[in-house]
Coordinates of C-alpha atoms in Angstrom, one line a residue:
X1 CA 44.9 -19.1 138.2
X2 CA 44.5 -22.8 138.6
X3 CA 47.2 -24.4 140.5
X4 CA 49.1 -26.7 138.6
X5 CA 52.9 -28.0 137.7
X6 CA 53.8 -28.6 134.6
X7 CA 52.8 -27.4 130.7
X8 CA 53.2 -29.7 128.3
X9 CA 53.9 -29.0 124.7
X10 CA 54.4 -31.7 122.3
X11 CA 55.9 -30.1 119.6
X12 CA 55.9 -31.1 116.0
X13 CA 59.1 -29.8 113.9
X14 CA 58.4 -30.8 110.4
X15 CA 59.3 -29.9 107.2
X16 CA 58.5 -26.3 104.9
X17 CA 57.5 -29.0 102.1
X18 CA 55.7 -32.7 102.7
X19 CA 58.3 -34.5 100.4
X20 CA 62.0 -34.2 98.9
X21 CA 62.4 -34.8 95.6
X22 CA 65.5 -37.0 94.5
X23 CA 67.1 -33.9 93.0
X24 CA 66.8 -32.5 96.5
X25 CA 70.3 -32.3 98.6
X26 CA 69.4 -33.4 102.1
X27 CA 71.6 -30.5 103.1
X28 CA 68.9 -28.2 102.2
X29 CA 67.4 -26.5 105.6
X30 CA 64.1 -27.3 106.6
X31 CA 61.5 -24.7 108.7
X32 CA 61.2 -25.6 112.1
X33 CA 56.9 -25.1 111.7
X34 CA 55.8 -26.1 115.4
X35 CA 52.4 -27.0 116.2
X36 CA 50.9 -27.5 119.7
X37 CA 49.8 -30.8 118.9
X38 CA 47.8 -30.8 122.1
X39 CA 47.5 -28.5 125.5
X40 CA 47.2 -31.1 128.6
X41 CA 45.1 -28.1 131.2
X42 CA 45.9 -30.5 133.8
X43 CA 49.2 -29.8 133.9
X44 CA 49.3 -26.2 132.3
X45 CA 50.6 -22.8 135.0
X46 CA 47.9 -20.4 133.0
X47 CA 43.8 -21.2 132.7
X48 CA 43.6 -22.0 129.3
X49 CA 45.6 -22.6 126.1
X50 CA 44.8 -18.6 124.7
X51 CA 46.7 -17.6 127.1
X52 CA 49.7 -18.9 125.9
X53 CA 50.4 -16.6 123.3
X54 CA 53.9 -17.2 122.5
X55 CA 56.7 -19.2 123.4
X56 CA 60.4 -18.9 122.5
X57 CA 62.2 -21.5 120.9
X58 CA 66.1 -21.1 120.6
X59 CA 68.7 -23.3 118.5
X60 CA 71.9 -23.8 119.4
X61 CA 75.0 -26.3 117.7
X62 CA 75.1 -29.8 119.9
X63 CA 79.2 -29.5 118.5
X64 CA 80.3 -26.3 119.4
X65 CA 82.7 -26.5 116.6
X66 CA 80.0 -25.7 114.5
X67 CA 78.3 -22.8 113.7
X68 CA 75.1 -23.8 111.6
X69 CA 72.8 -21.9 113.8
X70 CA 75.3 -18.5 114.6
X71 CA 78.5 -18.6 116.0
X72 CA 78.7 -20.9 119.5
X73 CA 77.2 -20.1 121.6
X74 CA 74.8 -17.7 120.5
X75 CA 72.8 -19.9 118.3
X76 CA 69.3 -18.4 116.6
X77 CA 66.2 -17.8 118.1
X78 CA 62.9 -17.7 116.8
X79 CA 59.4 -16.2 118.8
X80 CA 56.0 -18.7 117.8
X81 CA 53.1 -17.4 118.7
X82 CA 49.4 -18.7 118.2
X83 CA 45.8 -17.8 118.9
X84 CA 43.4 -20.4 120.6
X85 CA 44.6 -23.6 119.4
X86 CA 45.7 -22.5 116.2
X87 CA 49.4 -23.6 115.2
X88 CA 52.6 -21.7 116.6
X89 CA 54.2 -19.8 113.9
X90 CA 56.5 -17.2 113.8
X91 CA 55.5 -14.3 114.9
X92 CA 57.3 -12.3 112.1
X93 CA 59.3 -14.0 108.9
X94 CA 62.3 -13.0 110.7
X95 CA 61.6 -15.2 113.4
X96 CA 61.5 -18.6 111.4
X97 CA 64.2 -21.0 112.6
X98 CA 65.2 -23.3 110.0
X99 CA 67.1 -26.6 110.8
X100 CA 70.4 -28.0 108.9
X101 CA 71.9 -31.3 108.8
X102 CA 74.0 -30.3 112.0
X103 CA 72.4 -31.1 115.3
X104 CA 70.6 -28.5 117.4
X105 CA 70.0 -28.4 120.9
X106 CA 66.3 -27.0 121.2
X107 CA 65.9 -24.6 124.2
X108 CA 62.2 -22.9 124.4
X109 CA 60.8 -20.9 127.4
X110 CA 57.8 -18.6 128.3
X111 CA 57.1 -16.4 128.2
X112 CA 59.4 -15.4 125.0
X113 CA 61.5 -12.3 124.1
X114 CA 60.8 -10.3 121.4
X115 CA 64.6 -10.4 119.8
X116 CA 67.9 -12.7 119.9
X117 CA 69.1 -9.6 121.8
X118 CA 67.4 -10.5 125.3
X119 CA 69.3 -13.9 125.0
X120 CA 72.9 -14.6 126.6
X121 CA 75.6 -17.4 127.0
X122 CA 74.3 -17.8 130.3
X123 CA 77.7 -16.1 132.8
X124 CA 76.5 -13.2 134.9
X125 CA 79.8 -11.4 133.9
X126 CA 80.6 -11.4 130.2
X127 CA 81.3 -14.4 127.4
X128 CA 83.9 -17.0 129.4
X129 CA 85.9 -18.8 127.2
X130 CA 86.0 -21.9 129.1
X131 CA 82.4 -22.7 128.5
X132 CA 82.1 -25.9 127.0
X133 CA 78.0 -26.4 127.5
X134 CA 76.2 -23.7 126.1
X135 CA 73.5 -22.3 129.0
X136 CA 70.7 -19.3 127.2
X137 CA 69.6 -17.4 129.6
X138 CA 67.5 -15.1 129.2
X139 CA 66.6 -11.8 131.8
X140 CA 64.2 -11.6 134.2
X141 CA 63.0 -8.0 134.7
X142 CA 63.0 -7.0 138.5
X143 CA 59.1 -6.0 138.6
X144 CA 58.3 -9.3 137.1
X145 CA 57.7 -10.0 141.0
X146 CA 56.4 -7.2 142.8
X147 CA 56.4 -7.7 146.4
X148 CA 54.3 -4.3 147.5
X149 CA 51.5 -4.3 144.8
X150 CA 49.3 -1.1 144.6
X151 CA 45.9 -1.8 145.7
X152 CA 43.4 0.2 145.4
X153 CA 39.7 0.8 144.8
X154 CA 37.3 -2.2 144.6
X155 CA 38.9 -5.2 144.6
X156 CA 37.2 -8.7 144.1
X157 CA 40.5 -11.3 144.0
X158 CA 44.3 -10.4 145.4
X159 CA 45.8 -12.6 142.8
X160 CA 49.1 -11.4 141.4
X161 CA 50.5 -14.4 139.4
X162 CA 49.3 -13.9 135.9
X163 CA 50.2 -15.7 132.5
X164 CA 53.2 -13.1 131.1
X165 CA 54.6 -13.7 134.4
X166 CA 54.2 -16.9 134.8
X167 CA 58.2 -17.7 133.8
X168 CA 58.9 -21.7 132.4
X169 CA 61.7 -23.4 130.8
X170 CA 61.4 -26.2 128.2
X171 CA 62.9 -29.4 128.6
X172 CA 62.7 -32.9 126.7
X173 CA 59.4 -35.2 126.9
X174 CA 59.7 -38.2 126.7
X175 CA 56.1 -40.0 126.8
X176 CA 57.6 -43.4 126.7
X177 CA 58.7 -43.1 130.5
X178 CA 56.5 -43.3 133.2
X179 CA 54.7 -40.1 134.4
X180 CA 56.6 -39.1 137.0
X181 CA 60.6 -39.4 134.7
X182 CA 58.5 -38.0 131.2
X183 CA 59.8 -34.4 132.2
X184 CA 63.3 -35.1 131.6
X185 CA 66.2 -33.1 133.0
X186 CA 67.6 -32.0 129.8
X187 CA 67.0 -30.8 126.4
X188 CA 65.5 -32.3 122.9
X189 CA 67.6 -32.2 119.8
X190 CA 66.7 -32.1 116.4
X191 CA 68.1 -31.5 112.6
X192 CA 66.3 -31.3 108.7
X193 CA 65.9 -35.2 109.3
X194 CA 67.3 -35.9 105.5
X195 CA 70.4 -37.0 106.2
X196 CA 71.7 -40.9 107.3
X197 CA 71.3 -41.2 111.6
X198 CA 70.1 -38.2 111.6
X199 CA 67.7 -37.4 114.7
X200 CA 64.6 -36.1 112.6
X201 CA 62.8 -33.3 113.2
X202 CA 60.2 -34.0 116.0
X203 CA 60.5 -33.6 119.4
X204 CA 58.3 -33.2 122.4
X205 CA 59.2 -30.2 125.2
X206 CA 57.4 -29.9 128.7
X207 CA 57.5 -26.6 130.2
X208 CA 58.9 -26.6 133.8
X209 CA 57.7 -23.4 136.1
X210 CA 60.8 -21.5 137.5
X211 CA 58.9 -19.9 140.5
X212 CA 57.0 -20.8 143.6
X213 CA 54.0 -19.5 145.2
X214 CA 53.4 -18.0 148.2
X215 CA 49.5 -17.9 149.1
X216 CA 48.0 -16.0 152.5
X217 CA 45.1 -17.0 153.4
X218 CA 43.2 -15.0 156.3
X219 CA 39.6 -15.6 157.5
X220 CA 37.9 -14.1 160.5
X221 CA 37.7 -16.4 163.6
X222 CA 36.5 -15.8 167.1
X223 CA 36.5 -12.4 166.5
X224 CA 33.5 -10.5 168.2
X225 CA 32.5 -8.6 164.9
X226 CA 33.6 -8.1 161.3
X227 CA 37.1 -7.1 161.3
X228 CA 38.4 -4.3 158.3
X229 CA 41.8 -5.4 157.9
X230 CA 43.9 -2.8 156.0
X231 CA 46.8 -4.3 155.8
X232 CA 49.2 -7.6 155.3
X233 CA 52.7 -8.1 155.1
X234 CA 55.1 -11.5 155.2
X235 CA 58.4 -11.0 156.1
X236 CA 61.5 -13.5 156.1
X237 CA 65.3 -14.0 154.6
X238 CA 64.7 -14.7 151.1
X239 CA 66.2 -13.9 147.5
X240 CA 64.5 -11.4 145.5
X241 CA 64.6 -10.5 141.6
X242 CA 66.9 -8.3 142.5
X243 CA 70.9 -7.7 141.5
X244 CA 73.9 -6.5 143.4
X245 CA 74.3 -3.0 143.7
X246 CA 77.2 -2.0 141.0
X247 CA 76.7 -4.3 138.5
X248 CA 75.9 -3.9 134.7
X249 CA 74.2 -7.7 134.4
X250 CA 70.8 -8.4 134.5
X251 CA 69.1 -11.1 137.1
X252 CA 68.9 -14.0 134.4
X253 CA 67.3 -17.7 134.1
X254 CA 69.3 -20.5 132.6
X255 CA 66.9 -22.2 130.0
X256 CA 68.7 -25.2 130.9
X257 CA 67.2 -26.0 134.4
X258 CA 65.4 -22.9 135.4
X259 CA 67.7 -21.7 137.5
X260 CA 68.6 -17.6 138.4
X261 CA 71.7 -16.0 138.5
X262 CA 72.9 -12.3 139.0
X263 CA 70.8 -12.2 142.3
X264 CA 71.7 -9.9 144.9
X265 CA 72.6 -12.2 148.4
X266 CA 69.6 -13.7 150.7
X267 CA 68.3 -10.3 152.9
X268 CA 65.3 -9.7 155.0
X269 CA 62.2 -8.7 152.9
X270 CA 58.8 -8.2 152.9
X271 CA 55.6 -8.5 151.1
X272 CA 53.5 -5.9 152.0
X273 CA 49.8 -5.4 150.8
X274 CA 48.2 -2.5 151.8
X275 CA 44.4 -2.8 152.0
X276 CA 44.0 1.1 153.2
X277 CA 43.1 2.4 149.7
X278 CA 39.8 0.2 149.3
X279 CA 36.6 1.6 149.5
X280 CA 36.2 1.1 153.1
X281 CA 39.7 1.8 154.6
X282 CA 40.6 -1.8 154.3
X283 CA 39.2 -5.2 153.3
X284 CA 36.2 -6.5 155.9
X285 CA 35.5 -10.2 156.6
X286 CA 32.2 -11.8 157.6
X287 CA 33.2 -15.1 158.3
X288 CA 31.8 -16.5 155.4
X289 CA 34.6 -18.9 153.2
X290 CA 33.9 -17.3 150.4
X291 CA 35.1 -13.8 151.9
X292 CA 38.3 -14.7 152.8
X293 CA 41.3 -12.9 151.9
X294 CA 43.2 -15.0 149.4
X295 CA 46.9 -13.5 148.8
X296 CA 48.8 -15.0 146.2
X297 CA 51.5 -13.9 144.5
X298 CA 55.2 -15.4 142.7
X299 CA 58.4 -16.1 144.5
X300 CA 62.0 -17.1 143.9
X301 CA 62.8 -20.8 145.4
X302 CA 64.0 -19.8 149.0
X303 CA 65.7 -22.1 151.5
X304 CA 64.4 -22.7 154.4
X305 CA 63.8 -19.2 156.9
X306 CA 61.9 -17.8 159.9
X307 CA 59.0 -15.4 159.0
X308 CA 56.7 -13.4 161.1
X309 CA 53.2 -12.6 159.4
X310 CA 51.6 -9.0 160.7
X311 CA 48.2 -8.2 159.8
X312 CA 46.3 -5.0 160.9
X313 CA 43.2 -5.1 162.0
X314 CA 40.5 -2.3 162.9
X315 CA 43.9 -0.1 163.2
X316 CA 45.6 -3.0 165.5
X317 CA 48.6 -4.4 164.2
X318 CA 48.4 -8.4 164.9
X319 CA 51.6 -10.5 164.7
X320 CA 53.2 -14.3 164.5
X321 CA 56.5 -15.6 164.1
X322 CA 57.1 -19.1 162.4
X323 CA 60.3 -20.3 163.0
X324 CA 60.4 -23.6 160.7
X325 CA 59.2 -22.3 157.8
X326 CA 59.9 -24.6 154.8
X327 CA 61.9 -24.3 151.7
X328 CA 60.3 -22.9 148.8
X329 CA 60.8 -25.3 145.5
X330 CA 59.7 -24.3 141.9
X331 CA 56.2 -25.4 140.5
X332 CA 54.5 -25.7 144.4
X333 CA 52.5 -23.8 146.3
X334 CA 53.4 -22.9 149.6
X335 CA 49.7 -22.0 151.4
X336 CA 49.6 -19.7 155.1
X337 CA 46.2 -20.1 156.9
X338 CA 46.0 -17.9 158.9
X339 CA 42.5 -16.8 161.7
X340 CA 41.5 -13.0 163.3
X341 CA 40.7 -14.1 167.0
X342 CA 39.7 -11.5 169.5
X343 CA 43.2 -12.7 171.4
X344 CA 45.4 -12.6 168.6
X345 CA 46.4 -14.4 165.4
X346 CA 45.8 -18.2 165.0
X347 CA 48.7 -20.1 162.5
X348 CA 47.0 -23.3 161.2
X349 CA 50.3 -24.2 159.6
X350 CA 51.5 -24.3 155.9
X351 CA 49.9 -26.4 153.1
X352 CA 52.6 -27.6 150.3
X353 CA 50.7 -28.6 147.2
X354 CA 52.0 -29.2 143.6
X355 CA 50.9 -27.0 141.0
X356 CA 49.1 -30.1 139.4
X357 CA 48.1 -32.2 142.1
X358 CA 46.0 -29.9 143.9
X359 CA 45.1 -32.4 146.2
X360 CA 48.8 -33.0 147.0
X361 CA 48.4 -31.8 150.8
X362 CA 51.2 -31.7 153.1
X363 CA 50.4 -29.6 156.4
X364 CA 53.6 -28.9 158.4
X365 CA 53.8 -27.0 162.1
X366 CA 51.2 -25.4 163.8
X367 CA 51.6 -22.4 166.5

């Protein structure tokens, strides 16, 4: 997966027909037809444009007096899907959202549910009548992250952030601001366009990723031969996709800022590879770059926590501790270089880069 921020999908909402006749009431609805007018794959989370198959786009009233697109604040939700760079339509006639002369707040997010059922008002606990902003959520299944992967076999890359997983929110873009601001903080609007003032029916969402990534990467060093390591884990205090025991809700992510609720509180954890079931009993290095052991795989943002890094090597188990480990934002990449010495583990420190500045290198502490 290449390393970057930020996908960004102009979308195009235009009208079922290319003209209204005069006879035509401009309260007549309209087919929200989006087109992915162009995929920038220097800013995308997933290697090419194909591999964005779908995305979910959800309606909801701007007046919550309304109730235009369902009763407030459940609103209507359509799945798009495309092929190459084909146009998104719906992925069943079902699915087809079509706009009014009311205002509608467009959420969208990948990658998208199959049904309005896996959308909520946004409250851990059930429908609060006090909500006056309406916040979709939608679930995040607990093995969308899966912190003890089974490997076995042959293996030629230990990458475990793929596209399905790969979990965004859509929020307005607004290409007239410069490039750091065009990702706004909230979302587009939209109506049929027809009617006097109205907003129209073309807006522009960027995708915002919702998870970090947490990258181990372990080479051989001054070690006297070629080491078979058969095992790696990371430990530290973090949040998991995981909810509180006793409870009915779901972890969820608020299309409205990417943000998770329904987790379970900040525990120790581990991500734990186990190397053993490869062909050899483990993974061997040669020293050569390209025969490193690259680990990468998809966290929740984390606040800042110590972590201790163990690694076992020809049956030896090898351990650091870090004690000023940084916070873990969404959309970066948090990178752990770590070297087999014949004394012992080396730390070379953690590289912070941006998903689409690649080159954005920030080393910080070294053991």
């Amino acid at each position: 997966m290449k390393p970057y921020k930020y996908l960004l999908l102009p979308i195009l909402l235009f009208p079922f027909v290319t003209s209204c006749s005069k006879e035509e009431s401009i309260e007549g609805p309209v087919s929200l037809n989006p087109n992915v007018a162009g995929v920038s794959l220097t800013r995308a989370g997933i290697n090419t444009s194909s591999d964005l198959t779908a995305i979910g786009i959800y309606a909801v009233n701007y007046d919550k007096t309304q109730s235009t697109y369902g009763e407030w604040p459940k609103g209507t939700y359509g799945k798009y899907a495309h092929q190459n760079n084909d146009p998104f339509t719906p992925a069943s006639a079902d699915q087809t959202i079509w706009l009014n002369p009311e205002v509608a707040i467009i959420y969208s997010f990948h990658p998208a549910a199959d049904n309005t059922t896996s959308i909520s008002d946004g409250n851990a606990s059930p429908s609060d009548a006090s909500v006056t902003t309406p916040i979709p959520c939608i679930p995040i299944p607990e093995g969308t992250i899966v912190l003890a992967p089974t490997i076995s076999g042959t293996v030629s890359t230990f990458d475990f952030t793929t596209a399905e997983k790969d979990y965004m929110y859509g929020v307005k873009y607004d290409d007239s601001l410069p490039d750091n601001d065009k990702f706004t903080t909230t979302q587009p609007v939209a109506d049929n366009g027809r009617a006097a003032g109205s907003f129209g029916n073309q807006v522009s969402i960027g995708l915002k990723h919702a998870f970090s990534q947490i990258r181990l990467a372990i080479k051989k060093g001054n070690y006297p031969v070629n080491p078979i390591v058969s095992n790696v884990t990371y430990t530290r205090s973090m949040k998991i996709l995981a909810a509180p025991e006793n409870t009915n809700y779901a972890v969820k992510m608020q299309l409205t800022n990417g943000q998770f609720t329904g987790l379970a509180d900040v525990a120790e954890h581990a991500y734990e590879y186990d190397l053993s079931k490869l062909t050899n009993g483990g993974y061997q290095l040669t020293g050569d770059a390209s025969n490193d052991i690259i680990i990468t795989n998809y966290s929740l943002p984390n606040a800042t926590a110590p972590l201790t890094i163990s690694v076992t090597v020809d049956d030896k188990v090898m351990s650091i501790t870090y004690n000023d480990d940084p916070e873990w934002l969404p959309g970066k990449i948090y990178t752990y270089a770590i070297s087999i010495n014949g004394t012992g583990l080396k730390f070379s420190g953690v590289s912070i880069v941006d998903w689409n500045t690649p080159a954005d290198n920030n080393t910080s502490g070294t053991l």
